[in-house]
Tab-separated table of C-alpha atoms in Angstrom:
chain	number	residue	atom	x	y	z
W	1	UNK	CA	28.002	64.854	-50.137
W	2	UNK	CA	25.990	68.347	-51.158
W	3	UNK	CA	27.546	71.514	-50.285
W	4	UNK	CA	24.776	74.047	-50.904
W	5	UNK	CA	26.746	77.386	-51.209
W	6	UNK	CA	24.301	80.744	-50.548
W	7	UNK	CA	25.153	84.090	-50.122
W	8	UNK	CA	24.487	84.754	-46.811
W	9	UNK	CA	24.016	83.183	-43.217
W	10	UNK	CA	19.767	84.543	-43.784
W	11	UNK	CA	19.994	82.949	-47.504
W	12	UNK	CA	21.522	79.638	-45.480
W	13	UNK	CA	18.725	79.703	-42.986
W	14	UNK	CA	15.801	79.991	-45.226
W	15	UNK	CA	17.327	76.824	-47.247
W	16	UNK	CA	17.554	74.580	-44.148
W	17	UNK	CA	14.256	75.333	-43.534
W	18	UNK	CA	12.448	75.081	-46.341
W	19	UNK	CA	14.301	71.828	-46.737
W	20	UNK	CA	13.314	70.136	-43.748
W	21	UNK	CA	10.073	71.532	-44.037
W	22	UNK	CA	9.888	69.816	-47.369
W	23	UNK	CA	11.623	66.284	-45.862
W	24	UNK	CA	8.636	66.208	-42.889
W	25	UNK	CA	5.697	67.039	-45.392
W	26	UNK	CA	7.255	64.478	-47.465
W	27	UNK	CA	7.287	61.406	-44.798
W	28	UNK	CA	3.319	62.758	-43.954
W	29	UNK	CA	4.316	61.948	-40.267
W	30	UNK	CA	0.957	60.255	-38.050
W	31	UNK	CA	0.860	59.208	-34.458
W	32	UNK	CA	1.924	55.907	-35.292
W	33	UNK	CA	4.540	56.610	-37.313
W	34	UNK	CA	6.278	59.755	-36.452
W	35	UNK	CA	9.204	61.505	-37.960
W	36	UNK	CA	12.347	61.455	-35.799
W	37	UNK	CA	14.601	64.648	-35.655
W	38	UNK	CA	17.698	65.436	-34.155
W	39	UNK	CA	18.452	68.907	-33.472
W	40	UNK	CA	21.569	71.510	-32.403
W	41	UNK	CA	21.781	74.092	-30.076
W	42	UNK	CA	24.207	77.296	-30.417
W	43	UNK	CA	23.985	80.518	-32.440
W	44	UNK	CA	23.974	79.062	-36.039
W	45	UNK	CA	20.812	77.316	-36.319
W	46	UNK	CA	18.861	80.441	-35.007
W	47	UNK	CA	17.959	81.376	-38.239
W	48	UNK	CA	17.044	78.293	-39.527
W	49	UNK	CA	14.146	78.125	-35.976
W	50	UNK	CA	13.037	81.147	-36.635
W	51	UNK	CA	12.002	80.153	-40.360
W	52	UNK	CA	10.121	76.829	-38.911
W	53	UNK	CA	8.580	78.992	-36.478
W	54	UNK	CA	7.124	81.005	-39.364
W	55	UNK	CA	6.317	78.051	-41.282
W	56	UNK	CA	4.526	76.294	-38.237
W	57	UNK	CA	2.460	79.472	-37.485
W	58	UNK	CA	1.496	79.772	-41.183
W	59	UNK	CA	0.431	76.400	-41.036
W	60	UNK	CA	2.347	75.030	-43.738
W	61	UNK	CA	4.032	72.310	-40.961
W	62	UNK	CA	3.714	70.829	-38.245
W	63	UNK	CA	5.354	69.071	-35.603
W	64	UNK	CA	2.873	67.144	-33.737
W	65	UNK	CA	3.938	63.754	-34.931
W	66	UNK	CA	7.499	64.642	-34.513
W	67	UNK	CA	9.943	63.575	-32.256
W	68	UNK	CA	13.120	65.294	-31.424
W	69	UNK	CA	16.171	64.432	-29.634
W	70	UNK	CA	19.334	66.970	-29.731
W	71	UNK	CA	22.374	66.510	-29.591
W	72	UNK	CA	24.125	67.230	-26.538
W	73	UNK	CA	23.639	68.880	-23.049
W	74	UNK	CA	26.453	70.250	-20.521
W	75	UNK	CA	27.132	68.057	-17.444
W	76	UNK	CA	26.004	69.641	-14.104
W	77	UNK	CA	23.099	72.218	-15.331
W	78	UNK	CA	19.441	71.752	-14.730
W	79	UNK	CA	16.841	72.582	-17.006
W	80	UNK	CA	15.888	75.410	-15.653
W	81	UNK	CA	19.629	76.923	-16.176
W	82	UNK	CA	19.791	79.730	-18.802
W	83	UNK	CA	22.764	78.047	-20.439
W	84	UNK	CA	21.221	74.822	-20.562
W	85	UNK	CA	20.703	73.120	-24.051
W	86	UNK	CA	16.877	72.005	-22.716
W	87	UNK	CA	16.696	75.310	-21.993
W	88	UNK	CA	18.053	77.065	-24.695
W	89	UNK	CA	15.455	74.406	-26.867
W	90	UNK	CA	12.389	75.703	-25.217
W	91	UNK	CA	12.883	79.362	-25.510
W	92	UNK	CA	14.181	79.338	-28.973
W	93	UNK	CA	12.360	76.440	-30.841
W	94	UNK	CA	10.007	74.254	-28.561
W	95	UNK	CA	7.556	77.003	-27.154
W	96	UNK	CA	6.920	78.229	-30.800
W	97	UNK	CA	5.721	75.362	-32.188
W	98	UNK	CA	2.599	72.714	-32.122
W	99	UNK	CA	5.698	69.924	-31.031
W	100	UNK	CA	4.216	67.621	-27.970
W	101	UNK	CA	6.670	68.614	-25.157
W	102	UNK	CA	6.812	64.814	-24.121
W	103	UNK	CA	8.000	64.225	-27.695
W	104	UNK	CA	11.016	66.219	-27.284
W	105	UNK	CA	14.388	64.467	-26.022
W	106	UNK	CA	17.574	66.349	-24.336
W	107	UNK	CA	19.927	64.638	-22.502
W	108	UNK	CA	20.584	64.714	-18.614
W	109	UNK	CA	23.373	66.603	-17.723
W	110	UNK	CA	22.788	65.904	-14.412
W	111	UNK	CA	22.075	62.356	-14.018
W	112	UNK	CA	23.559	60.324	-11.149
W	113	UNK	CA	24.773	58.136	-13.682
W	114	UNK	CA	25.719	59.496	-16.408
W	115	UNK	CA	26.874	57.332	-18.784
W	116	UNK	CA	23.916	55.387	-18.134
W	117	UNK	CA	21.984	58.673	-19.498
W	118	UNK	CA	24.332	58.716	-22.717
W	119	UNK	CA	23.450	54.641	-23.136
W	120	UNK	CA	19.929	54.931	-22.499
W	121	UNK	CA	19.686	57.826	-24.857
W	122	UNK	CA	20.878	55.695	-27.678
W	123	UNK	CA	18.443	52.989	-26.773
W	124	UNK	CA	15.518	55.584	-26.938
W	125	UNK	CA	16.830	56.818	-30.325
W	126	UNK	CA	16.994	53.073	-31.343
W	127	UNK	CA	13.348	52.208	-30.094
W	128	UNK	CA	11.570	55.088	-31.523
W	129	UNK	CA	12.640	53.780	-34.762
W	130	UNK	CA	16.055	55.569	-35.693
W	131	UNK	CA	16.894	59.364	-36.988
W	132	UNK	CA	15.511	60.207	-40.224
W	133	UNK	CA	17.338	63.838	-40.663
W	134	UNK	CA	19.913	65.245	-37.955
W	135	UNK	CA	20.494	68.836	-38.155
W	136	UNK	CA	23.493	70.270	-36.512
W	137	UNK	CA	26.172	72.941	-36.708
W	138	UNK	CA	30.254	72.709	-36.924
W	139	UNK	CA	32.729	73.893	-34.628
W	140	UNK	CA	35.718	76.600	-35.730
W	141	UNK	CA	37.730	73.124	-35.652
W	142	UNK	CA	35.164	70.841	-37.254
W	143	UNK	CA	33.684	69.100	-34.128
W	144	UNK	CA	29.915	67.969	-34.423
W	145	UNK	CA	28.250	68.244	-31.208
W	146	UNK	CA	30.810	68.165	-28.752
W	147	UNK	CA	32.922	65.379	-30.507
W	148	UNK	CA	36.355	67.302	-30.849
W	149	UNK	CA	39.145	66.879	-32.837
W	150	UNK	CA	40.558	63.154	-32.049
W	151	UNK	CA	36.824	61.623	-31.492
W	152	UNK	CA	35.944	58.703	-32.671
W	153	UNK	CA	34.450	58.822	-36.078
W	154	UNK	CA	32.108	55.772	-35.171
W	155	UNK	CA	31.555	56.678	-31.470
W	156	UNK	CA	27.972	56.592	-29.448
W	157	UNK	CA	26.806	59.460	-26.900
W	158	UNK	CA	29.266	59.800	-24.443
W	159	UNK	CA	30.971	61.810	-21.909
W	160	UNK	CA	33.184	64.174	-23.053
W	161	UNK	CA	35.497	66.519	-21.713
W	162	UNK	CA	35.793	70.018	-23.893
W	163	UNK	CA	38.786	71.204	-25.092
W	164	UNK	CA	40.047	74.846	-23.597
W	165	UNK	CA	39.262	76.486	-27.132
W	166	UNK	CA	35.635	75.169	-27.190
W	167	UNK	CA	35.191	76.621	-24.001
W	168	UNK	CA	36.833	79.531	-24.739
W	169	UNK	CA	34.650	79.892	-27.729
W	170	UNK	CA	31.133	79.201	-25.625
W	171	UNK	CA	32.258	82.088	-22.901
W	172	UNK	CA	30.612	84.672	-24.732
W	173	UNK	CA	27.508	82.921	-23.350
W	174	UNK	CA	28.789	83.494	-19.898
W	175	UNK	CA	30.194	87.028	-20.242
W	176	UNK	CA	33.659	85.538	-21.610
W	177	UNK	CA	33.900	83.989	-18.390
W	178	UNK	CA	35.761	80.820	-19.426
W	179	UNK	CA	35.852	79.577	-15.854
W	180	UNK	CA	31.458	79.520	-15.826
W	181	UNK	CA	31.843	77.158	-18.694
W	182	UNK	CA	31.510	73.364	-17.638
W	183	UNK	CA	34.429	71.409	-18.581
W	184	UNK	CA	32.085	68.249	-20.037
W	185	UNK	CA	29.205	67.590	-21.994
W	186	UNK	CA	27.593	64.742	-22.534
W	187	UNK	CA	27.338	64.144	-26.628
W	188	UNK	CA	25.826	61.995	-29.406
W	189	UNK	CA	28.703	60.621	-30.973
W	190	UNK	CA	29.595	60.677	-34.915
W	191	UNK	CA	28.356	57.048	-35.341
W	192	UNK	CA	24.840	57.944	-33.847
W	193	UNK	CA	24.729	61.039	-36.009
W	194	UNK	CA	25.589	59.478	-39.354
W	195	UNK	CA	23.564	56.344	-38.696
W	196	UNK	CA	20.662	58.687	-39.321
W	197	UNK	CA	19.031	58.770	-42.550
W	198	UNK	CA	20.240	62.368	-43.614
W	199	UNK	CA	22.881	64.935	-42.274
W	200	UNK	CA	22.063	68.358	-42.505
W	201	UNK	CA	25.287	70.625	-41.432
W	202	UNK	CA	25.109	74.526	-41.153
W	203	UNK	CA	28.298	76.339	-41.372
W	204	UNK	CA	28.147	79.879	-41.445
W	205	UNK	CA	31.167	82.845	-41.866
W	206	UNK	CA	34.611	82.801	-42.042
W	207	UNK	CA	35.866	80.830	-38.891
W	208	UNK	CA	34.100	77.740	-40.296
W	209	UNK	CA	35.949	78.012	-43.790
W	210	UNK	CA	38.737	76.124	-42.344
W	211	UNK	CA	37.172	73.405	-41.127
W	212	UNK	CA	34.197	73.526	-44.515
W	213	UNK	CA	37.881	72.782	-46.613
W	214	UNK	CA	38.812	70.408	-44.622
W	215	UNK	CA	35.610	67.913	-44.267
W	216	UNK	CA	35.088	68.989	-48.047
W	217	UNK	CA	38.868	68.722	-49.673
W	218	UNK	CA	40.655	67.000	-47.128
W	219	UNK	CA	41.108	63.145	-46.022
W	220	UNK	CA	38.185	61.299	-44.024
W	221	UNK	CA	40.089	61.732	-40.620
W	222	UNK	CA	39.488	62.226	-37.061
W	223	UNK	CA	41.083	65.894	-37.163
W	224	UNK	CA	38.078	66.959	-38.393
W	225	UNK	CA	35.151	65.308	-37.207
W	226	UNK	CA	33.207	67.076	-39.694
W	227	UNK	CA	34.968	64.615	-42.513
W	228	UNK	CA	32.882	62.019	-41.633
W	229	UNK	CA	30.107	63.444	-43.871
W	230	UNK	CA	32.299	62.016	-47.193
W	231	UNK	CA	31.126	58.589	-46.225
W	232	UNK	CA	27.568	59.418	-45.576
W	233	UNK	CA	25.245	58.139	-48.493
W	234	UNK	CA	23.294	61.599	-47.775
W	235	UNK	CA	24.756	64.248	-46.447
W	236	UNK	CA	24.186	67.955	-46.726
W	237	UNK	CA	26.437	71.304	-46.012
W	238	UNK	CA	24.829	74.128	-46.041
W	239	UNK	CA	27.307	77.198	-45.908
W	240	UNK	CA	27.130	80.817	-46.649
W	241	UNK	CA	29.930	82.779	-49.345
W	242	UNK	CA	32.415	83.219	-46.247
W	243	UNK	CA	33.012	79.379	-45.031
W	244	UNK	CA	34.005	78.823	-48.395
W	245	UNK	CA	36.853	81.241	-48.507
W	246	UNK	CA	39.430	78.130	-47.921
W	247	UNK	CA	37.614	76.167	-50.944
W	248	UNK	CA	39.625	75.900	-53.928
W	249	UNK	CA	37.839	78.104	-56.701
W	250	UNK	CA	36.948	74.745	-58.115
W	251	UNK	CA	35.710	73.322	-55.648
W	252	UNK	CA	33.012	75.475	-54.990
W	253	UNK	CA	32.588	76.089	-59.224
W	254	UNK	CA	31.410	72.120	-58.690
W	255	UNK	CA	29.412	71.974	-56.465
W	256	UNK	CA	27.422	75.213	-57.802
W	257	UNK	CA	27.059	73.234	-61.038
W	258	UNK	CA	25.795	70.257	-58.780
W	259	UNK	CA	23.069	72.662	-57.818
W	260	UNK	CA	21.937	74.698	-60.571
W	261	UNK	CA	22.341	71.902	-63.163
């Protein structure tokens, strides 16, 4: 595991970004073989958009010969709901860039079936050849995606209901509403994240510095999905001065070292 320590959340942003930037220029990405990306929702990545977007328009990528999938969608909103992950994709990210719309994957929240959506979704992940980098964010508790504390580590995209404090956490979106916020999502699960080629995790200020010492310091365990990462053969954190508050001095010494040696 990396853990790339910057001083602030912009600082954090501009990494990601330059890094994936660097990953997809890398693979040179054609029609026939495209690079496969899976992508977050939720206020962290922002940043880390809004540099690809600037990057895209300057012409120095692009992501017509990428395809996307992300990670999870709420059960029972449309597309066309402001608080939908599709949604919040296109306004934020999709729009802005030269991606082919077809190209870009979100789950169904409100298929008639829907764990025939989640197992579908794996198959399409599967047949398009497999996830070279997933990009995501962390939870105040160290979920990924919507897989909360007590998850499987090895689990698929599922159903899942959300835990009161997740919800209470997403209100803000609804006007702190807690009772707007659907009670399941469906979710990639650990396994199909870490079966990708490379984890990229963004975990910005001080209510991720619990769960940053925990994935970081602490036992591989189900606690804190965000463990997981130790076993990963290539798997980045990328977290500003604040999540590292609950680092042991160290800790974070080492890994700076890591970086600048």
């Amino acid at each position: 595991m990396r853990l790339i320590i910057k001083k602030t959340y912009e600082d954090c942003s501009k990494w990601a970004a330059n890094h994936i930037a660097e990953v997809i220029n890398a693979a040179a990405p054609n029609e026939k073989n495209p690079f496969i990306i899976g992508l977050p929702t939720g206020s962290t990545p922002l940043g880390t958009y809004r540099e690809l977007i600037k990057k895209c328009e300057a012409k120095e990528i692009s992501f017509k010969n990428v395809i996307s999938f992300n990670m999870d969608e709420y059960v029972g909103l449309t597309g066309a709901d402001d608080q939908s992950y599709r949604y919040f994709m296109d306004t934020n990210f999709f729009n802005h860039i030269d991606i082919v719309k077809s190209n870009t994957h979100v789950l169904n929240g409100c298929a008639k079936d829907l764990q025939a959506e989640c197992d579908n979704y794996e198959k399409m992940i599967a047949a398009a050849g497999g996830i070279r980098l997933f990009m995501g964010g962390v939870g105040n508790d160290g979920h990924i995606a919507f897989n909360e504390p007590g998850t499987s580590l090895t689990g698929r995209t599922h159903v899942q209901l959300l835990t009161e404090d997740t919800r209470v956490v997403n209100s803000r979106f609804w006007g702190g509403d807690v009772s707007k916020v659907p009670v399941k999502a469906l979710t990639v699960g650990i396994g199909t994240v870490c079966d990708s080629d490379e984890v990229l995790i963004l975990a910005t200020g001080r209510a991720k510095a619990l769960a940053v010492a925990a994935a970081v310091e602490g036992c591989v365990s189900q606690a804190c999905p965000l463990s997981a990462l130790q076993l990963h053969k290539n798997a980045i954190i990328v977290c500003d001065e604040a999540a590292t508050e609950e680092l042991k001095v160290k800790t974070v010494n080492y890994f700076k070292e890591m970086e600048n040696s």
